[in-house]
CSV table of C-alpha atoms in Angstrom, one decimal:
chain,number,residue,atom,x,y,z
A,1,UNK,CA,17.6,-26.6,-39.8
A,2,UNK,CA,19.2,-22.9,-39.4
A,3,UNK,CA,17.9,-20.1,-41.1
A,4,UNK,CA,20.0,-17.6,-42.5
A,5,UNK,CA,18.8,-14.3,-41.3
A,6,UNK,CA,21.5,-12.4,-44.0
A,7,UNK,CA,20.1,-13.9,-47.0
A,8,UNK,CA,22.1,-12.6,-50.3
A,9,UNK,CA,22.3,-9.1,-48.3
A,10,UNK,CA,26.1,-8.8,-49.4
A,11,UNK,CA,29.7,-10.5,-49.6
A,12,UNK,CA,32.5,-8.4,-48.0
A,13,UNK,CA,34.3,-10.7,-51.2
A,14,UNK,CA,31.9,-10.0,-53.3
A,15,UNK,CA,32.1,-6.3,-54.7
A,16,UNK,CA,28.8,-5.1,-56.8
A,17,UNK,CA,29.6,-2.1,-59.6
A,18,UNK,CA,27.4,1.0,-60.1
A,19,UNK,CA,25.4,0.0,-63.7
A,20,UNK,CA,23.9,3.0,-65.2
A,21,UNK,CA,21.8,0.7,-67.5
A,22,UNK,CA,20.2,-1.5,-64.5
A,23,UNK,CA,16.5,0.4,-63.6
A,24,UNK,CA,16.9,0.5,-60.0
A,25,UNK,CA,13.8,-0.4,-57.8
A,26,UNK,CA,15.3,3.0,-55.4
A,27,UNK,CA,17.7,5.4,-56.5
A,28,UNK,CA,19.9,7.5,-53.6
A,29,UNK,CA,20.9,11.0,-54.8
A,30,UNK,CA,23.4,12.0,-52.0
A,31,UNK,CA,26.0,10.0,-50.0
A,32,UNK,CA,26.2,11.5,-46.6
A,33,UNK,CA,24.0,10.4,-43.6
A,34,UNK,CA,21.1,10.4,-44.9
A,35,UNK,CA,21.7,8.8,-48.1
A,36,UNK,CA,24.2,6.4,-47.1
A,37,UNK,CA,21.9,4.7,-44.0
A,38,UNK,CA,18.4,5.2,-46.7
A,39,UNK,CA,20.8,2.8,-49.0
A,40,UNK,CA,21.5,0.6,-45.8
A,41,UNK,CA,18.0,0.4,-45.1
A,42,UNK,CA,17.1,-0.2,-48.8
A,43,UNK,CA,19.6,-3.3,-49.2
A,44,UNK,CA,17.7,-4.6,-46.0
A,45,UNK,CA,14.8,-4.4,-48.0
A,46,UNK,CA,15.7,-6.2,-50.5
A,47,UNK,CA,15.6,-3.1,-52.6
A,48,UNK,CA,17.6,-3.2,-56.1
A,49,UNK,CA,19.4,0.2,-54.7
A,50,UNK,CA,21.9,2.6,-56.2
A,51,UNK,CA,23.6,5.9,-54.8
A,52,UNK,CA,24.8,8.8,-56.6
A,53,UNK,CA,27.5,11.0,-54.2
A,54,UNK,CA,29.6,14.1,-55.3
A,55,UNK,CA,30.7,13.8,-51.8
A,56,UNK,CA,31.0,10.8,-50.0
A,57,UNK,CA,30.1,11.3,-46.9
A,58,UNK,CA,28.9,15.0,-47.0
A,59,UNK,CA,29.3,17.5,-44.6
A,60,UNK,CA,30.7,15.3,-41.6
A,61,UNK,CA,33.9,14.8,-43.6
A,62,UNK,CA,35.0,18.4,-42.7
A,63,UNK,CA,33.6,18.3,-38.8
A,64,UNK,CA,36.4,18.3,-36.7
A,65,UNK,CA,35.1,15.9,-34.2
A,66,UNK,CA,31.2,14.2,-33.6
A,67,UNK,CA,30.7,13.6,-29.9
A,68,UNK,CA,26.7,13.7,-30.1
A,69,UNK,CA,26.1,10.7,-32.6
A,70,UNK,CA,24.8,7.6,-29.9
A,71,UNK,CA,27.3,4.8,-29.9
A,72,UNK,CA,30.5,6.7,-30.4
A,73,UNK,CA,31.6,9.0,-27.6
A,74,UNK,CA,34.5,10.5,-29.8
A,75,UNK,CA,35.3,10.4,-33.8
A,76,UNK,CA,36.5,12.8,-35.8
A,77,UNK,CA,34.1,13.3,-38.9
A,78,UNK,CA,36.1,11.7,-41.1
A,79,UNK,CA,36.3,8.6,-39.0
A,80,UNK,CA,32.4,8.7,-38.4
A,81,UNK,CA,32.1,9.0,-42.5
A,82,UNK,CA,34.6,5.5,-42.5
A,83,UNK,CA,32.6,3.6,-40.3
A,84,UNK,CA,29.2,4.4,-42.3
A,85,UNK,CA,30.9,3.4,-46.0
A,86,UNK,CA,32.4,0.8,-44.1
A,87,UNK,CA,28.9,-0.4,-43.1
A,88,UNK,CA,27.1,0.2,-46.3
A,89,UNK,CA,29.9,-1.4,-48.4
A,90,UNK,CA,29.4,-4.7,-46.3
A,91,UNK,CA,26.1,-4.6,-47.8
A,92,UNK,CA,27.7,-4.3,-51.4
A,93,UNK,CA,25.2,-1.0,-52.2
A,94,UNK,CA,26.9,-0.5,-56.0
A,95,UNK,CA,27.6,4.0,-55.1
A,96,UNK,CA,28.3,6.0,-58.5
A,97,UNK,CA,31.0,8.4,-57.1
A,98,UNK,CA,32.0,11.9,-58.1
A,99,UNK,CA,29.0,11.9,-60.0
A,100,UNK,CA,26.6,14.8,-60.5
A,101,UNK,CA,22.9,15.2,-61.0
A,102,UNK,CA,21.4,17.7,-63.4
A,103,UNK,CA,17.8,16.8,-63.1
A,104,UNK,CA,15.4,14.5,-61.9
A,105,UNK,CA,12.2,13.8,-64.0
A,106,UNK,CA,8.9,11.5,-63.6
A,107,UNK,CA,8.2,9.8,-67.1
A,108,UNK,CA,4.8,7.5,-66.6
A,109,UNK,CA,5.7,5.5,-63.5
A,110,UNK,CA,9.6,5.7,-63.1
A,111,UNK,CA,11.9,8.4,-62.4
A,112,UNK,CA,14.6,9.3,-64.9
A,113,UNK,CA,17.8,11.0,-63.7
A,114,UNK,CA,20.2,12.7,-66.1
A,115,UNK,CA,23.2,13.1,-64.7
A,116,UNK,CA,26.1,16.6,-66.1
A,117,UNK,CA,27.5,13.6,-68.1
A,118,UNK,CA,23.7,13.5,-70.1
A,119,UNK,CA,23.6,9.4,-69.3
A,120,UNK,CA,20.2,9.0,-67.6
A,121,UNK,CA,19.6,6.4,-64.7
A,122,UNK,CA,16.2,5.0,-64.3
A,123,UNK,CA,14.6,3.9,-61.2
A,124,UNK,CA,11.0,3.3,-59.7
A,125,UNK,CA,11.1,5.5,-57.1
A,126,UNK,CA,14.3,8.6,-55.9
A,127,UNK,CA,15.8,9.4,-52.4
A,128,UNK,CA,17.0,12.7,-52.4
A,129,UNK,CA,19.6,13.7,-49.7
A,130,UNK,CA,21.8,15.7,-51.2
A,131,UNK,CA,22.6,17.7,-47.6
A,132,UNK,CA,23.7,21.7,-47.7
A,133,UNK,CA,26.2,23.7,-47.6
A,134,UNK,CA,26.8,26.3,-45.1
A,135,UNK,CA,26.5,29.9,-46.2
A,136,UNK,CA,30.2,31.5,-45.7
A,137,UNK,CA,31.4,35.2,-44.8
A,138,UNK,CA,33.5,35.3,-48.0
A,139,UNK,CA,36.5,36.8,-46.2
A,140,UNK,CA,39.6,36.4,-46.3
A,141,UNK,CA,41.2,33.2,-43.8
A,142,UNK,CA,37.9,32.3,-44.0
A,143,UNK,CA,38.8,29.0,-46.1
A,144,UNK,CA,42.2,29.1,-44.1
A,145,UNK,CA,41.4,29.0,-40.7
A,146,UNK,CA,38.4,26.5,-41.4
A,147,UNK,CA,39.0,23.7,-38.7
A,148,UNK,CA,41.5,25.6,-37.2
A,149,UNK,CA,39.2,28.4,-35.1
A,150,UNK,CA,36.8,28.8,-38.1
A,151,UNK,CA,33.4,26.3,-37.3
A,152,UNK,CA,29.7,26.3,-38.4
A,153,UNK,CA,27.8,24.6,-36.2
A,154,UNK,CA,28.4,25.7,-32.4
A,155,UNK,CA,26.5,21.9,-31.8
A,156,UNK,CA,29.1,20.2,-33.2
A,157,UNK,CA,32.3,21.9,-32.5
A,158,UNK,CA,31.3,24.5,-29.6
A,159,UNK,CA,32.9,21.9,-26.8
A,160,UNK,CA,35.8,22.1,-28.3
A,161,UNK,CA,36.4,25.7,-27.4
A,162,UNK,CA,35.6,25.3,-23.1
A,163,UNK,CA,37.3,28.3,-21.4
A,164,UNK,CA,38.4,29.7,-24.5
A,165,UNK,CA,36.9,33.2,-26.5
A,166,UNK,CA,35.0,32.6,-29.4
A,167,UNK,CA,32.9,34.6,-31.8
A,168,UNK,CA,29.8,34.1,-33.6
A,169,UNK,CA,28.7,35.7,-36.9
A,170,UNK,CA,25.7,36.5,-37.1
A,171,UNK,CA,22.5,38.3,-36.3
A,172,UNK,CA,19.1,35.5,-36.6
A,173,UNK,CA,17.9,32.9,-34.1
A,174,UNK,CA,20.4,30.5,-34.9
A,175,UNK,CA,23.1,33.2,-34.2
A,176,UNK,CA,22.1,34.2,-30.9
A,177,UNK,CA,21.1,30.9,-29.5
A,178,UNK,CA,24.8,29.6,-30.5
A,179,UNK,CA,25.7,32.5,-28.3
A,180,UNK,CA,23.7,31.6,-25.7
A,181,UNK,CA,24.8,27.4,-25.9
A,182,UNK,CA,28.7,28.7,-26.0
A,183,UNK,CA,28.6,31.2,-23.5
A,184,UNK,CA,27.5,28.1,-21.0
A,185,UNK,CA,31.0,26.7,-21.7
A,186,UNK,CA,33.1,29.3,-23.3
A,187,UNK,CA,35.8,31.9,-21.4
A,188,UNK,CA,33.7,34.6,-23.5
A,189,UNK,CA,31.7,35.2,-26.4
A,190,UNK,CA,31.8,38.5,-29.1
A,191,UNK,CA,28.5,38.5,-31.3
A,192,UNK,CA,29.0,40.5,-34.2
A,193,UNK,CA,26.6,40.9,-37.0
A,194,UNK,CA,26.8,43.6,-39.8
A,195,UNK,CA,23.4,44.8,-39.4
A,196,UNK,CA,20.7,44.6,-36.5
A,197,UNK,CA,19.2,41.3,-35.1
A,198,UNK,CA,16.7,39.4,-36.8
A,199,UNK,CA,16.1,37.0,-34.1
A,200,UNK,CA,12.9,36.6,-31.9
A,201,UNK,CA,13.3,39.0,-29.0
A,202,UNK,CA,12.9,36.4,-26.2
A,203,UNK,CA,16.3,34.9,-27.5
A,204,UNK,CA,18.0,38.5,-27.8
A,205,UNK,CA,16.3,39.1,-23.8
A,206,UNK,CA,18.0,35.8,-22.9
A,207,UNK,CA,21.5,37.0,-24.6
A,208,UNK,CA,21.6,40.0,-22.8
A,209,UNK,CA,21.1,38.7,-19.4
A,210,UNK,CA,24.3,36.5,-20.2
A,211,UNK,CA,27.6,38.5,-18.4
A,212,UNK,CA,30.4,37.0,-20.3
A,213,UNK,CA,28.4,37.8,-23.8
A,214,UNK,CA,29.2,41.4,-26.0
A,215,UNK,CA,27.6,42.4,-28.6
A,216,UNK,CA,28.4,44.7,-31.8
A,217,UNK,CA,26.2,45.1,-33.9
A,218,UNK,CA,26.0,47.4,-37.3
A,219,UNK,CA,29.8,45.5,-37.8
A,220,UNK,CA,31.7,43.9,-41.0
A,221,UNK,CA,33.9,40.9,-40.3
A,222,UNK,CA,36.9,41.7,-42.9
A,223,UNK,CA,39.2,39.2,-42.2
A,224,UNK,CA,40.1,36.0,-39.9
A,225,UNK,CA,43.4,36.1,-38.8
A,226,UNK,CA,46.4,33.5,-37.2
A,227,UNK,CA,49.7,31.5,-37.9
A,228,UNK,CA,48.9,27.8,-37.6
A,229,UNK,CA,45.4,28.9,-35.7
A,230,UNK,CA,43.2,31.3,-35.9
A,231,UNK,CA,44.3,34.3,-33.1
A,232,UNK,CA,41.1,36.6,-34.2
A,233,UNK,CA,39.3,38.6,-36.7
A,234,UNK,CA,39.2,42.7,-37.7
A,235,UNK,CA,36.0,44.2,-38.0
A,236,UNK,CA,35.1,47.7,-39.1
A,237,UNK,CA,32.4,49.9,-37.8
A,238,UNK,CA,30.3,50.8,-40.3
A,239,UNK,CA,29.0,53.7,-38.7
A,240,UNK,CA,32.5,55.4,-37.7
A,241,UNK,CA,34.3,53.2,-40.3
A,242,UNK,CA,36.7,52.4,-37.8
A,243,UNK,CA,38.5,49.3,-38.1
A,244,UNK,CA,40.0,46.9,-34.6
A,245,UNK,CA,41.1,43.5,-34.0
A,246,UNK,CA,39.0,41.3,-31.8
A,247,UNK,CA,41.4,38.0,-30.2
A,248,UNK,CA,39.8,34.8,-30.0
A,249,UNK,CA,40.4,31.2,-30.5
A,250,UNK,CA,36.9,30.3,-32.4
A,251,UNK,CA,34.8,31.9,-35.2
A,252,UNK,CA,31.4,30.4,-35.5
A,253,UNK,CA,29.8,31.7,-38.5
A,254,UNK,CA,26.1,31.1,-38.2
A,255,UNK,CA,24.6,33.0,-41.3
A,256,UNK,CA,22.4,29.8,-42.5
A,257,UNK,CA,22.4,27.2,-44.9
A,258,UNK,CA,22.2,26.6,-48.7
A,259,UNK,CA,20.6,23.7,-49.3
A,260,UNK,CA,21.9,21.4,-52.5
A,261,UNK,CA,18.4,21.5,-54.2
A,262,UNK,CA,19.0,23.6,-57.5
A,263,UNK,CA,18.8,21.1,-59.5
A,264,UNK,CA,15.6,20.1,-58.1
A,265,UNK,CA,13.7,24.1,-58.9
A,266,UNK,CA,10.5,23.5,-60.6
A,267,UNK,CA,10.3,19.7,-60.3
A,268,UNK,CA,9.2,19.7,-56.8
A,269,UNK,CA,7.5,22.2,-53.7
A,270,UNK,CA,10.7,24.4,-51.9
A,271,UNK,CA,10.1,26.8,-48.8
A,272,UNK,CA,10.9,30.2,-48.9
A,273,UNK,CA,14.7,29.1,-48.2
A,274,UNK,CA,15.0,26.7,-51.3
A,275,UNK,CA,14.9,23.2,-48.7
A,276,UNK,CA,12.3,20.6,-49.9
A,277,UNK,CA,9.1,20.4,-48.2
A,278,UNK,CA,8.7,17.0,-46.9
A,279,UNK,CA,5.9,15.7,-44.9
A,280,UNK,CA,6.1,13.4,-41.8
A,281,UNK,CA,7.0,10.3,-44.2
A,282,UNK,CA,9.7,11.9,-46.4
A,283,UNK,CA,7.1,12.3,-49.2
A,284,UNK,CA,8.0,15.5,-51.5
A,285,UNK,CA,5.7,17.0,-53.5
A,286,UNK,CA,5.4,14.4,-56.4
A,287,UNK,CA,4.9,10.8,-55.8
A,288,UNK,CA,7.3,8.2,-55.6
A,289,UNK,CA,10.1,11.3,-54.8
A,290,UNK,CA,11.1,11.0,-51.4
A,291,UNK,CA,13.8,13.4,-49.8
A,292,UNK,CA,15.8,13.4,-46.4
A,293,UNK,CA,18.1,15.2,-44.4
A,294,UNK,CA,19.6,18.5,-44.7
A,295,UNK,CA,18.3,19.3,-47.9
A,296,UNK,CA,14.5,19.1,-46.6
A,297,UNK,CA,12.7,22.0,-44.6
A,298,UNK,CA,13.0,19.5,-41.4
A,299,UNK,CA,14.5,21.7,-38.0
A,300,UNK,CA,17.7,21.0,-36.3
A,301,UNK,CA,20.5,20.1,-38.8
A,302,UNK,CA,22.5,17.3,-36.8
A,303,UNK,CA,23.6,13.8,-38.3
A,304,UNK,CA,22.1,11.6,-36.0
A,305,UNK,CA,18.6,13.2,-37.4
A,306,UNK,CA,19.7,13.3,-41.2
A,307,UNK,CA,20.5,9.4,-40.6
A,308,UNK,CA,17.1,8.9,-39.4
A,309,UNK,CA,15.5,10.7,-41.8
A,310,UNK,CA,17.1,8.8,-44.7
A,311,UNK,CA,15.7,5.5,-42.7
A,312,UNK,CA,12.4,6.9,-42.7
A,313,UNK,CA,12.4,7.6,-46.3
A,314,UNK,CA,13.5,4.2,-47.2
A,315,UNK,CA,11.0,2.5,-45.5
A,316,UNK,CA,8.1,5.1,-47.4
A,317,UNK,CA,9.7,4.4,-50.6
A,318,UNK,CA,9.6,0.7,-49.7
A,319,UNK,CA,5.7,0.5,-49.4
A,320,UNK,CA,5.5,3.1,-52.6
A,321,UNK,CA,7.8,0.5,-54.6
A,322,UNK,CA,5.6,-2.7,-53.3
A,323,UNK,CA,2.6,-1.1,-54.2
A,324,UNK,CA,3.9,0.1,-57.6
A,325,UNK,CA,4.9,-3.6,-58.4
């Protein structure tokens, strides 16, 4: 006799609708990474699992290219977020799109989540991975330029720019050790940050032994400018008040993250940068509330981490929901 190792896992004929009414053993707040491989994970389980995405796919739609996630040695974001819906939708995981969440309450032993529409979803136990968004210079050709020069993670896109000049915004650790990473690949690299450096000095030592790396410091980024790419950026001095152009192919503007957890204030423990602390399991703060990903205090920001995360949170909440039932 064979055994079917699918089971009823999912029907590529057989499509399964988003029903606000159904309690849901896990609810998935977020539809990038780490909330589309917790709801692959989930289905696996055997988990009754719904997702809620603004943004399907999340940040990766707008990466230019991915050549750091194992398996794929090239796709553009948008090709990476494909092949994940692609995998999930296999699974026939029912995903309430365009959808947005306004809170997320515990009432006795489920979860209630009340969406801007005021319809509440129920659910035993809720994945949070609603991802960030990165903090932006505000300036004009910012929005423009963005994927054609203008980046925000040097991890991600930095290759891209080998033997070219680039220029990163910014003054913390993040800033200057994108610096240091590009300068290894990169023509030359122009730091400029409006104010002084907030980074540890043994990053700022290792910066300034680098030859192709200059650095101005007390400097405004007014504007990026281009024609079909970006060609550079003006800055003004802001102790002469002097205004130049610097040319350059790249602008990597790495002034942090804002993670997507407002809707989250009061109802569970934030670091001092609004990200959900999370523990070693995905566990948040109140039980039964798992969160994963970008959102979370967790370090290094990539998407082959956020995917894992959202695993690990999947299979917490798994043993949370056996034991609740």
């Amino acid at each position: 006799m064979e055994l079917n190792l699918n089971m009823d896992l999912g029907s590529k004929s057989k499509k399964t609708s988003f029903d606000k009414q159904l309690k849901y053993d896990l609810l998935i707040i977020g539809s990038g990474p780490a909330g589309l491989n917790a709801a692959l994970y989930g289905k696996r389980k055997g988990l009754v699992v719904g997702v809620i995405g603004k943004k399907s796919g999340g940040q990766v739609i707008d990466t230019t290219s991915v050549e750091n996630y194992l398996g794929f040695e090239y796709k553009t974001g948008e090709d990476l977020v494909k092949e994940f819906k692609n995998h999930v939708a296999s699974l026939n995981v029912p995903i309430l799109g365009d959808a947005e969440v306004e809170s997320v309450s515990k009432v006795g032993q489920e979860f209630e989540v009340k969406l801007t529409s005021g319809e509440i979803i129920k659910a035993i136990a809720v994945i949070v991975a609603t991802g960030s968004k990165p903090r932006q210079l505000g300036v004009k050709g910012e929005a423009e330029f963005l994927g054609k020069g203008v980046a925000y993670c040097a991890i991600c896109d930095g290759p891209l720019f080998e033997g070219l000049d680039v220029i990163v915004a910014g003054g913390g650790n993040s800033a200057v050790e994108a610096a240091i990473d590009l300068a290894k690949i990169a023509n030359s690299v122009t730091l400029v940050h409006r104010s002084q450096f907030r980074a540890d000095q043994i990053v700022i030592d290792k910066l300034n032994t680098l030859g192709n790396v200059k650095v101005m410091l007390e400097t405004d980024i007014l504007e990026v400018k281009g024609q079909a790419l970006m060609s550079g950026i003006v800055v003004r001095d802001k102790k002469t008040g002097v205004e130049s152009e610097i040319a350059a192919n790249g602008l990597f503007v790495e002034i942090g993250y804002l993670p997507n957890s407002t809707f989250l204030k009061g109802t569970v423990e934030f670091n001092s940068r609004d990200e959900i602390k999370v523990n070693a399991a995905c566990e948040t703060s109140v039980k039964g509330l798992f969160a994963a990903g970008d959102v979370t205090d967790i370090p290094y920001k990539q998407i082959i981490i956020s995917a894992g995360e959202g695993a690990k949170a999947t299979l917490t909440a798994n043993d949370y929901i056996n034991r609740m039932k």
